[in-house]
Coordinates of C-alpha atoms in Angstrom, one line a residue:
Chain A
X1 CA -80.2 21.5 -80.5
X2 CA -77.8 21.3 -77.6
X3 CA -76.7 23.9 -75.2
X4 CA -73.5 24.9 -77.1
X5 CA -75.7 25.2 -80.2
X6 CA -77.8 27.4 -78.5
X7 CA -75.1 29.4 -77.1
X8 CA -73.7 29.8 -80.6
X9 CA -77.1 30.8 -82.0
X10 CA -77.5 33.2 -79.2
X11 CA -73.9 34.4 -79.9
X12 CA -74.7 35.0 -83.6
X13 CA -78.1 36.8 -82.9
X14 CA -76.2 39.1 -80.4
X15 CA -73.5 39.6 -82.9
X16 CA -75.7 40.3 -85.9
X17 CA -78.8 42.2 -84.4
X18 CA -77.0 45.5 -83.6
X19 CA -75.8 45.7 -87.5
X20 CA -78.8 44.0 -89.2
X21 CA -77.5 45.6 -92.4
X22 CA -74.3 43.7 -92.5
X23 CA -75.2 40.6 -94.2
X24 CA -71.6 40.1 -95.0
X25 CA -70.9 39.9 -91.4
X26 CA -73.6 37.5 -90.8
X27 CA -72.4 35.3 -93.5
X28 CA -68.9 35.4 -92.2
X29 CA -70.3 34.3 -88.7
X30 CA -72.3 31.3 -90.3
X31 CA -69.4 30.2 -92.0
X32 CA -67.4 30.4 -88.9
X33 CA -70.1 28.2 -87.4
X34 CA -69.7 25.7 -89.9
X35 CA -66.1 25.7 -89.3
X36 CA -66.6 24.8 -85.7
X37 CA -68.9 22.0 -86.7
X38 CA -66.0 20.8 -88.5
X39 CA -64.4 19.7 -85.4
X40 CA -67.0 17.7 -83.9
X41 CA -67.1 14.0 -84.6
X42 CA -69.7 12.6 -86.9
X43 CA -70.0 15.9 -88.9
X44 CA -69.0 16.4 -92.5
X45 CA -66.9 19.4 -92.4
X46 CA -63.9 21.3 -93.2
X47 CA -60.7 18.9 -93.1
X48 CA -57.4 19.1 -94.5
X49 CA -57.5 19.0 -98.1
X50 CA -61.1 19.7 -98.1
X51 CA -63.2 22.8 -98.9
X52 CA -64.7 25.2 -96.4
X53 CA -68.3 23.8 -96.3
X54 CA -71.7 25.1 -96.4
X55 CA -73.5 25.9 -93.2
X56 CA -75.1 23.1 -91.4
X57 CA -77.8 24.2 -89.0
X58 CA -78.3 20.8 -87.4
X59 CA -74.8 19.9 -86.1
X60 CA -73.8 19.3 -83.0
X61 CA -71.3 21.9 -81.5
X62 CA -69.9 20.4 -78.5
X63 CA -66.8 21.6 -76.9
X64 CA -66.0 24.6 -79.2
X65 CA -66.0 28.1 -79.5
X66 CA -65.1 30.8 -82.3
X67 CA -62.2 32.7 -81.5
X68 CA -61.3 34.6 -84.4
X69 CA -61.1 34.6 -88.4
X70 CA -58.5 36.6 -90.0
X71 CA -57.4 37.3 -93.5
X72 CA -53.7 37.4 -94.1
X73 CA -51.5 37.9 -97.3
X74 CA -52.4 34.9 -99.4
X75 CA -54.8 33.1 -97.2
X76 CA -57.2 33.1 -94.5
X77 CA -57.0 31.7 -90.8
X78 CA -59.8 30.7 -88.6
X79 CA -59.1 29.7 -85.0
X80 CA -61.4 27.6 -83.1
X81 CA -61.1 27.2 -79.2
X82 CA -62.1 24.0 -77.9
X83 CA -63.4 23.5 -74.2
X84 CA -60.4 21.5 -73.4
X85 CA -58.2 24.7 -73.8
X86 CA -56.6 23.5 -77.1
X87 CA -56.8 26.0 -80.0
X88 CA -57.1 24.7 -83.7
X89 CA -56.4 26.9 -86.5
X90 CA -57.3 26.3 -90.0
X91 CA -55.6 27.7 -93.0
X92 CA -57.7 28.3 -96.1
X93 CA -56.3 29.2 -99.5
X94 CA -58.0 31.5 -101.9
X95 CA -59.6 28.6 -103.6
X96 CA -61.4 27.4 -100.6
X97 CA -59.2 24.5 -99.9
X98 CA -58.0 24.0 -96.1
X99 CA -54.3 23.6 -96.9
X100 CA -53.0 23.3 -93.4
X101 CA -54.2 22.7 -89.7
X102 CA -52.3 23.4 -86.4
X103 CA -53.3 22.7 -82.9
X104 CA -51.6 23.7 -79.6
X105 CA -52.9 23.1 -76.2
X106 CA -52.9 20.4 -73.4
X107 CA -54.4 17.8 -75.5
X108 CA -55.0 17.0 -79.3
X109 CA -58.3 17.9 -80.9
X110 CA -60.0 15.0 -82.7
X111 CA -57.4 14.5 -85.5
X112 CA -59.6 12.0 -87.3
X113 CA -61.7 14.9 -88.1
X114 CA -59.2 17.5 -88.8
X115 CA -56.8 15.4 -90.8
X116 CA -59.6 13.4 -92.8
X117 CA -58.0 11.0 -95.3
X118 CA -54.5 11.9 -93.9
X119 CA -55.2 10.6 -90.2
X120 CA -53.9 7.1 -91.0
X121 CA -50.4 8.4 -92.0
X122 CA -49.9 9.6 -88.2
X123 CA -51.5 6.7 -86.9
X124 CA -48.7 4.1 -88.5
X125 CA -45.2 5.4 -87.7
X126 CA -43.1 2.8 -86.7
X127 CA -40.8 3.0 -83.6
X128 CA -37.3 3.1 -84.3
X129 CA -34.2 4.0 -82.5
X130 CA -34.8 7.7 -83.2
X131 CA -38.3 7.7 -81.7
X132 CA -39.1 9.6 -78.5
X133 CA -42.3 10.9 -76.9
X134 CA -41.8 14.5 -78.1
X135 CA -41.3 14.6 -81.7
X136 CA -42.8 13.4 -84.8
X137 CA -42.0 14.4 -88.4
X138 CA -44.0 12.7 -91.2
X139 CA -43.7 13.5 -94.9
X140 CA -45.5 11.0 -97.0
X141 CA -46.6 12.0 -100.5
X142 CA -48.2 15.6 -100.2
X143 CA -48.5 15.5 -96.4
X144 CA -46.2 16.9 -93.8
X145 CA -47.3 16.5 -90.4
X146 CA -44.9 17.9 -87.6
X147 CA -45.7 17.7 -83.8
X148 CA -43.6 18.4 -80.7
X149 CA -44.2 19.2 -77.0
X150 CA -44.7 17.2 -74.1
X151 CA -47.4 16.2 -71.5
X152 CA -49.8 19.0 -70.8
X153 CA -48.4 21.1 -73.7
X154 CA -48.7 19.6 -77.2
X155 CA -48.5 21.3 -80.4
X156 CA -48.5 20.3 -84.0
X157 CA -49.6 21.0 -87.6
X158 CA -50.3 19.2 -90.9
X159 CA -50.0 20.8 -94.5
X160 CA -50.4 19.7 -98.0
X161 CA -47.2 20.6 -99.9
X162 CA -49.0 21.1 -103.1
X163 CA -51.8 23.1 -101.8
X164 CA -49.8 25.9 -100.0
X165 CA -50.5 29.4 -101.8
X166 CA -47.6 31.0 -103.3
X167 CA -45.9 33.3 -101.1
X168 CA -47.0 31.6 -97.7
X169 CA -44.1 31.2 -95.2
X170 CA -44.3 27.9 -93.6
X171 CA -43.0 29.3 -90.3
X172 CA -46.3 31.4 -90.1
X173 CA -48.5 28.2 -90.1
X174 CA -49.0 27.6 -86.5
Chain B
X1 CA -52.4 19.0 -52.6
X2 CA -48.8 19.2 -52.8
X3 CA -48.5 22.0 -50.2
X4 CA -50.8 19.8 -48.0
X5 CA -48.3 17.1 -48.3
X6 CA -45.5 19.4 -47.7
X7 CA -47.0 20.3 -44.8
X8 CA -47.4 17.0 -43.4
X9 CA -43.7 16.2 -44.3
X10 CA -43.0 19.4 -42.2
X11 CA -44.7 17.9 -39.2
X12 CA -43.0 14.8 -39.6
X13 CA -39.6 16.6 -39.7
X14 CA -40.5 18.5 -36.7
X15 CA -41.7 15.6 -34.8
X16 CA -38.5 13.9 -35.7
X17 CA -36.3 16.8 -34.7
X18 CA -37.8 16.3 -31.3
X19 CA -37.9 12.7 -30.9
X20 CA -35.1 10.5 -29.6
X21 CA -36.1 7.5 -31.5
X22 CA -35.4 9.3 -35.1
X23 CA -33.5 7.2 -37.6
X24 CA -30.0 8.2 -38.2
X25 CA -30.0 11.4 -36.3
X26 CA -27.6 10.6 -33.8
X27 CA -29.1 12.7 -30.9
X28 CA -26.7 15.5 -31.0
X29 CA -29.3 18.2 -31.1
X30 CA -31.0 20.3 -33.9
X31 CA -28.4 21.2 -36.5
X32 CA -28.5 23.6 -39.3
X33 CA -28.6 21.1 -42.2
X34 CA -31.5 19.0 -43.1
X35 CA -32.7 16.4 -40.6
X36 CA -31.4 13.0 -41.6
X37 CA -33.9 10.2 -41.7
X38 CA -33.4 6.4 -42.5
X39 CA -35.1 6.1 -45.5
X40 CA -33.1 5.1 -48.6
X41 CA -34.2 7.9 -51.1
X42 CA -31.7 7.0 -54.0
X43 CA -32.6 4.6 -56.9
X44 CA -30.3 3.7 -59.4
X45 CA -30.8 5.0 -63.1
X46 CA -29.0 3.8 -66.2
X47 CA -29.1 5.0 -69.9
X48 CA -28.7 1.6 -71.7
X49 CA -30.2 0.0 -75.1
X50 CA -33.8 -0.5 -73.3
X51 CA -35.8 -3.5 -74.0
X52 CA -35.9 -3.1 -77.7
X53 CA -31.8 -2.9 -77.8
X54 CA -32.2 0.3 -79.7
X55 CA -32.9 3.0 -77.1
X56 CA -31.0 6.6 -77.4
X57 CA -30.6 8.7 -74.8
X58 CA -33.2 6.9 -72.7
X59 CA -32.9 6.8 -68.9
X60 CA -34.5 3.9 -67.2
X61 CA -35.1 2.9 -63.6
X62 CA -36.5 -0.1 -61.6
X63 CA -39.9 0.3 -59.7
X64 CA -41.7 -2.3 -57.4
X65 CA -45.5 -2.5 -57.5
X66 CA -47.6 -4.2 -54.9
X67 CA -51.2 -5.1 -54.7
X68 CA -52.4 -2.5 -52.2
X69 CA -52.0 -3.5 -48.7
X70 CA -49.8 -6.3 -49.7
X71 CA -46.1 -6.7 -49.0
X72 CA -45.7 -10.2 -50.8
X73 CA -48.1 -9.8 -53.7
X74 CA -45.4 -7.6 -55.6
X75 CA -43.4 -7.3 -58.6
X76 CA -40.3 -5.5 -59.5
X77 CA -40.1 -4.1 -63.0
X78 CA -36.9 -3.0 -64.6
X79 CA -36.6 -0.6 -67.7
X80 CA -39.2 1.9 -66.4
X81 CA -38.3 5.2 -68.2
X82 CA -37.6 8.0 -66.0
X83 CA -39.3 11.1 -67.5
X84 CA -39.4 14.7 -66.3
X85 CA -41.6 15.5 -69.0
X86 CA -44.8 13.7 -68.0
X87 CA -46.7 12.8 -64.8
X88 CA -47.4 9.5 -63.4
X89 CA -46.3 5.7 -63.6
X90 CA -47.6 3.8 -66.4
X91 CA -46.6 0.2 -66.8
X92 CA -47.2 -2.1 -69.7
X93 CA -50.0 -4.7 -68.8
X94 CA -48.1 -7.3 -70.8
X95 CA -45.1 -7.2 -68.2
X96 CA -47.3 -7.3 -65.1
X97 CA -47.6 -10.4 -63.3
X98 CA -49.4 -9.0 -60.3
X99 CA -53.1 -8.2 -60.8
X100 CA -53.7 -4.8 -59.6
X101 CA -57.5 -3.6 -59.0
X102 CA -59.0 -1.3 -61.5
X103 CA -60.1 2.1 -60.1
X104 CA -63.8 2.7 -60.3
X105 CA -65.5 6.3 -60.4
X106 CA -68.5 7.1 -58.1
X107 CA -70.9 6.1 -60.9
X108 CA -69.4 2.4 -60.5
X109 CA -67.7 2.7 -64.0
X110 CA -64.1 1.6 -64.4
X111 CA -61.6 4.3 -64.9
X112 CA -59.3 4.3 -68.1
X113 CA -56.9 6.7 -69.4
X114 CA -55.8 7.5 -73.0
X115 CA -52.4 9.2 -72.5
X116 CA -51.4 11.4 -75.2
X117 CA -47.7 11.6 -76.2
X118 CA -46.5 13.6 -79.2
X119 CA -46.3 10.3 -81.4
X120 CA -49.2 8.6 -80.1
X121 CA -51.2 7.4 -77.4
X122 CA -51.4 4.6 -74.7
X123 CA -54.6 3.1 -73.5
X124 CA -55.5 1.3 -70.3
X125 CA -57.4 1.1 -67.0
X126 CA -56.3 3.1 -64.0
X127 CA -55.3 0.6 -61.6
X128 CA -54.0 1.1 -58.0
X129 CA -51.1 -0.1 -56.6
X130 CA -48.5 0.3 -53.8
X131 CA -45.4 1.7 -55.2
X132 CA -41.9 1.1 -53.8
X133 CA -38.7 2.7 -55.2
X134 CA -35.4 2.5 -53.4
X135 CA -36.6 2.9 -49.9
X136 CA -39.6 5.1 -50.7
X137 CA -43.2 3.8 -50.4
X138 CA -46.6 5.3 -51.6
X139 CA -49.7 3.7 -50.9
X140 CA -52.7 2.9 -53.2
X141 CA -51.6 5.3 -55.8
X142 CA -53.2 5.4 -59.4
X143 CA -51.2 3.7 -62.0
X144 CA -51.9 3.1 -65.8
X145 CA -51.9 -0.2 -66.9
X146 CA -51.4 0.0 -70.3
X147 CA -52.7 -2.3 -72.8
X148 CA -54.7 -4.3 -70.1
X149 CA -56.9 -7.1 -71.5
X150 CA -59.5 -6.1 -68.8
X151 CA -60.5 -3.0 -71.1
X152 CA -59.3 -4.1 -74.6
X153 CA -61.6 -1.7 -76.6
X154 CA -60.1 1.7 -77.4
X155 CA -62.7 4.0 -77.8
X156 CA -63.0 6.3 -81.1
X157 CA -62.6 9.3 -78.5
X158 CA -59.2 7.8 -77.9
X159 CA -57.9 6.7 -81.1
X160 CA -59.2 9.8 -82.7
X161 CA -56.4 11.8 -80.7
X162 CA -54.1 10.6 -83.2
X163 CA -50.8 9.2 -83.6
X164 CA -49.6 5.5 -83.2
X165 CA -51.0 2.9 -80.7
X166 CA -48.5 2.4 -78.1
X167 CA -49.7 -0.5 -76.1
X168 CA -47.0 -3.1 -76.1
X169 CA -43.4 -3.2 -75.1
X170 CA -42.4 -3.0 -78.8
X171 CA -44.5 0.1 -79.5
X172 CA -43.9 1.7 -76.3
X173 CA -40.1 1.3 -76.2
X174 CA -40.0 0.6 -72.5
X175 CA -41.6 -1.6 -69.9
X176 CA -43.3 1.7 -68.3
X177 CA -42.6 5.1 -67.7
X178 CA -42.1 7.0 -64.5
X179 CA -43.6 10.7 -64.9
X180 CA -41.7 12.7 -62.4
X181 CA -42.1 16.1 -63.8
X182 CA -42.7 19.4 -61.9
X183 CA -46.5 19.1 -61.4
X184 CA -48.7 16.9 -59.2
X185 CA -51.1 15.6 -61.8
X186 CA -51.1 14.7 -65.6
X187 CA -53.8 17.0 -66.5
X188 CA -54.4 20.4 -65.1
X189 CA -58.2 20.5 -65.1
X190 CA -59.7 17.0 -65.6
X191 CA -61.7 17.5 -62.7
X192 CA -64.0 19.9 -64.6
X193 CA -63.0 19.5 -68.3
X194 CA -63.1 16.4 -70.7
X195 CA -60.0 16.1 -72.9
X196 CA -60.2 12.8 -74.5
X197 CA -57.7 11.8 -71.6
X198 CA -59.9 10.2 -69.0
X199 CA -62.7 7.6 -69.8
X200 CA -65.4 6.1 -67.6
X201 CA -66.1 2.3 -68.9
X202 CA -69.3 0.4 -68.6
X203 CA -70.1 -2.9 -70.3
X204 CA -71.6 -0.9 -73.3
X205 CA -68.3 1.1 -73.7
X206 CA -66.3 3.8 -72.7
X207 CA -66.9 7.6 -72.6
X208 CA -64.9 10.8 -72.0
X209 CA -65.1 11.9 -68.5
X210 CA -64.0 14.4 -65.7
X211 CA -62.3 12.7 -62.7
X212 CA -62.0 14.0 -59.3
X213 CA -58.1 15.0 -58.6
X214 CA -57.5 12.0 -56.2
X215 CA -58.4 9.5 -59.0
X216 CA -56.1 11.2 -61.6
X217 CA -52.7 10.2 -62.5
X218 CA -50.0 11.7 -60.0
X219 CA -46.4 12.2 -60.1
X220 CA -46.0 9.2 -57.6
X221 CA -43.1 10.8 -55.8
X222 CA -46.1 13.5 -54.3
X223 CA -47.5 10.4 -52.6
X224 CA -44.4 9.2 -50.7
X225 CA -44.7 9.7 -47.0
X226 CA -41.8 11.8 -47.1
X227 CA -39.1 13.0 -49.8
X228 CA -42.2 14.0 -51.8
X229 CA -41.4 17.4 -53.0
X230 CA -39.5 16.6 -56.2
X231 CA -36.5 14.4 -57.5
X232 CA -32.8 15.2 -58.3
X233 CA -31.4 13.6 -61.5
X234 CA -27.7 12.9 -61.1
X235 CA -25.8 11.7 -64.2
X236 CA -22.0 11.7 -65.1
X237 CA -20.5 13.4 -67.9
X238 CA -20.6 11.3 -71.3
X239 CA -17.7 11.4 -73.6
X240 CA -18.6 13.5 -76.6
X241 CA -18.8 10.5 -79.0
X242 CA -21.1 8.8 -76.7
X243 CA -20.8 6.0 -74.2
X244 CA -22.9 2.8 -73.0
X245 CA -24.7 1.8 -70.0
X246 CA -24.4 5.3 -68.4
X247 CA -25.4 4.9 -64.6
X248 CA -26.7 7.6 -62.1
X249 CA -28.9 8.4 -59.3
X250 CA -32.4 9.4 -58.9
X251 CA -32.8 11.1 -55.5
X252 CA -36.3 11.6 -54.0
X253 CA -37.1 14.7 -52.2
X254 CA -35.2 18.2 -52.0
X255 CA -33.9 19.5 -48.7
X256 CA -35.3 16.6 -46.9
X257 CA -32.2 14.6 -46.1
X258 CA -28.5 15.1 -46.1
X259 CA -28.0 13.8 -49.5
X260 CA -30.5 16.1 -51.3
X261 CA -29.8 19.4 -49.7
X262 CA -29.8 22.6 -51.8
X263 CA -26.8 24.5 -52.2
X264 CA -25.8 27.3 -54.6
X265 CA -27.5 25.8 -57.7
X266 CA -29.1 28.1 -60.3
X267 CA -32.9 27.8 -59.9
X268 CA -35.1 28.5 -63.1
X269 CA -38.6 28.3 -62.3
X270 CA -41.1 27.3 -64.9
X271 CA -44.5 28.2 -66.3
X272 CA -47.9 26.3 -66.1
X273 CA -46.5 24.3 -68.9
X274 CA -43.5 23.5 -67.2
X275 CA -41.5 25.5 -69.7
X276 CA -39.1 28.4 -69.8
X277 CA -37.2 30.4 -72.1
X278 CA -33.9 29.1 -74.1
X279 CA -31.8 31.3 -76.5
X280 CA -28.9 29.5 -78.4
X281 CA -26.1 30.7 -80.6
X282 CA -26.8 34.2 -79.4
X283 CA -30.4 34.2 -80.7
X284 CA -33.3 35.4 -79.4
X285 CA -34.8 33.7 -76.3
X286 CA -37.4 31.2 -77.5
X287 CA -40.6 30.6 -75.5
X288 CA -42.1 27.4 -75.3
X289 CA -38.7 25.7 -74.4
X290 CA -38.2 23.0 -71.8
X291 CA -35.7 20.8 -70.1
X292 CA -36.7 17.2 -70.4
X293 CA -35.1 13.7 -69.5
X294 CA -37.9 12.1 -71.9
X295 CA -36.4 13.8 -75.0
X296 CA -33.7 11.7 -76.9
X297 CA -31.9 14.8 -78.3
X298 CA -31.2 18.4 -78.1
X299 CA -34.0 19.8 -80.3
X300 CA -34.1 23.5 -82.2
X301 CA -34.3 25.1 -85.3
X302 CA -31.2 26.0 -87.1
X303 CA -31.7 26.1 -91.0
X304 CA -27.6 26.8 -91.0
X305 CA -26.6 23.4 -89.9
X306 CA -26.6 20.5 -92.3
X307 CA -29.1 18.0 -91.7
X308 CA -28.8 14.1 -92.0
X309 CA -29.7 12.4 -95.3
X310 CA -31.2 9.1 -95.4
X311 CA -29.2 6.3 -96.4
X312 CA -30.0 4.5 -99.6
X313 CA -30.8 1.4 -97.6
X314 CA -33.4 3.0 -95.6
X315 CA -35.0 6.0 -97.7
X316 CA -37.6 6.8 -95.1
X317 CA -35.2 6.8 -92.2
X318 CA -36.3 9.1 -89.6
X319 CA -32.3 10.2 -89.3
X320 CA -33.5 13.2 -91.6
X321 CA -35.0 14.9 -88.5
X322 CA -31.4 15.2 -87.0
X323 CA -28.5 17.4 -87.6
X324 CA -25.3 16.1 -89.5
X325 CA -22.6 18.8 -89.3
X326 CA -19.4 17.9 -91.0
X327 CA -17.5 19.0 -87.9
X328 CA -19.0 18.9 -84.6
X329 CA -20.3 22.5 -83.6
X330 CA -20.2 24.0 -80.0
X331 CA -22.9 26.5 -79.5
X332 CA -23.6 29.0 -76.6
X333 CA -26.8 28.4 -74.8
X334 CA -28.6 30.7 -72.3
X335 CA -31.6 29.0 -70.3
X336 CA -33.9 31.7 -68.6
X337 CA -36.3 30.8 -65.9
X338 CA -39.8 32.4 -65.5
X339 CA -38.1 34.1 -62.6
X340 CA -35.7 35.8 -64.7
X341 CA -32.6 33.8 -63.6
X342 CA -30.4 33.1 -66.5
X343 CA -27.7 30.6 -66.7
X344 CA -24.0 31.5 -67.4
X345 CA -21.5 30.0 -69.8
X346 CA -23.5 26.9 -71.0
X347 CA -22.7 25.5 -74.3
X348 CA -23.8 22.3 -76.2
X349 CA -22.3 20.2 -78.9
X350 CA -23.8 19.3 -82.2
X351 CA -22.3 16.1 -83.6
X352 CA -23.1 14.2 -86.7
X353 CA -26.0 11.9 -86.1
X354 CA -25.1 9.4 -88.4
X355 CA -21.4 9.1 -87.5
X356 CA -22.4 9.1 -83.8
X357 CA -25.4 6.5 -84.0
X358 CA -23.1 4.0 -86.4
X359 CA -21.3 3.3 -82.9
X360 CA -24.2 1.8 -81.3
X361 CA -23.6 3.5 -78.0
X362 CA -26.6 4.1 -75.8
X363 CA -25.8 7.9 -74.6
X364 CA -25.1 10.8 -77.1
X365 CA -24.5 14.0 -75.5
X366 CA -24.3 15.7 -78.8
X367 CA -27.0 14.2 -80.5
X368 CA -29.3 17.1 -81.9
X369 CA -32.7 17.2 -83.9
X370 CA -34.8 19.5 -85.9
X371 CA -37.7 21.5 -84.5
X372 CA -39.4 22.8 -87.7
X373 CA -39.9 26.9 -87.6
X374 CA -43.0 27.7 -86.6
X375 CA -44.1 24.6 -85.1
X376 CA -44.9 26.0 -81.6
X377 CA -42.1 24.6 -79.7
X378 CA -38.7 26.8 -79.2
X379 CA -35.8 24.8 -77.8
X380 CA -36.1 21.1 -76.1
X381 CA -33.0 20.5 -74.0
X382 CA -33.5 16.7 -73.6
X383 CA -31.5 14.2 -71.6
X384 CA -28.2 15.5 -72.8
X385 CA -28.9 18.5 -70.6
X386 CA -28.6 16.0 -67.6
X387 CA -25.4 14.6 -68.3
X388 CA -22.7 15.8 -66.0
X389 CA -25.1 17.7 -63.8
X390 CA -27.1 17.2 -60.7
X391 CA -30.6 18.5 -61.7
X392 CA -33.4 19.1 -59.2
X393 CA -37.0 19.0 -60.3
X394 CA -39.1 20.7 -57.7
X395 CA -42.8 20.1 -57.8
X396 CA -45.3 23.1 -57.8
X397 CA -45.9 24.3 -54.4
X398 CA -42.8 22.7 -53.0
X399 CA -40.8 25.2 -50.8
X400 CA -37.3 24.5 -50.5
X401 CA -34.4 26.5 -49.4
X402 CA -33.3 27.1 -53.1
X403 CA -36.9 28.3 -54.1
X404 CA -40.5 27.0 -54.7
X405 CA -41.6 24.9 -57.3
X406 CA -42.3 24.5 -60.0
X407 CA -38.4 24.8 -60.8
X408 CA -35.5 23.1 -62.4
X409 CA -32.3 23.7 -60.3
X410 CA -28.7 22.7 -61.1

């Protein structure tokens, strides 16, 4: 168990001990731990198009901390704060599917982990006369990936069109 | 660090003012204007079709790099993109004929960088070079050698940051890039935090690492002996329909010579992300907006403007990310600095991207593209902002008669 895991573990104990009767709260915290695990390489995890996963206690939780989790109308959003300063948000449909992910910060998160099977679509965009280093928009099958920004401030998101719960405003997915 | 260099420059200026032998001064006593020096601080820039014969609204200059300490083992490289939205000189190793030494960390490992652009990443060792642009020289400056065969294996921690690998001229779209934005370094905290940016490479592979500030990629202007507090980009107006081979100047320094003196320009300071607020078409000010010579269009979100349709011959064309109004639109725009200063009476044009680009010009002042609503960026005012203007970009900590950097002024 590395230091970050230990910190998270301590954090969970601190959170849960004052309210030992709140199993719901504890479960929510453990679910969040799983989400944090999702962002670390080499760990099976929550990824675009995949379900929120079960808790894994043996994960390596480097470079991440939970910031908040929030139920919104029609979906739930988890924000994970990376030590790099970059924030990652995962948007979960009522059926448990991660239908969108978003990032914002000085550098990108591990997108191979975050995008899963959709990572390669972003890795093979040809340079054309329309290309600059500030914008990319991909629409490929079910996937939409949009990113903008500049050095030291990069932002982006990816979502699956077929998985967006009804009533969700795309403008809110950031 | 900038302030230290600015201080050094200040000392030079004082010494110059009191010395008889200062270049170009004429010896007629202290004037109220900036002290003249003999350094040629003006490089030529051009908006042309670029090395791939397809660039649009892309500004280039020419840079000379030398093996540190040598004045003969040098190479002059054209089509280096001038980018106020990044930091540092990066050159494609495939165009380099001089061998520049790779930086080593205290551990003895070689230092490499995985530069993240929005559309991808560029991997290569950090080398050191003496840089010459116009008459300016910077010694032993960190430079990225992109796609260098000395460190050919891209670590997973780099490629996993996503996007297209841009390690050749054809994928990068330029022979290199000169990042002269309003900060000194390309990373705010890489001395203490790892980002998937800097990597320490041993024979066993490369691992994400922190790097002391003096080994990180700097805006090379900040390493000039003088004229090191920023740049001024000067470009002519461009006809609404476009033009080819638009030429201008990249002036180094602000208030350091007679040709870069501040006047009555509007000074817009920027935040820690080099961003400010922009409102267009009488809408609300949009946060996370920026002025950027490295953007090829004017990018914003306006669902009321018709977007372009891909032609049947190219159904996956990225033209769909641009606006195609049937008649050119002229929209008011207000730029507000973090200092509260707002611009007056500015407008920009939105032309039909398909019609314009059919002309095969290089510069299009009315090329406008889409930022999807909610994608985290407000308004990106690209190279078109610089046409017909003299835009100063002052580095953080630079104190000029116009203000204190980081700022844009015009």
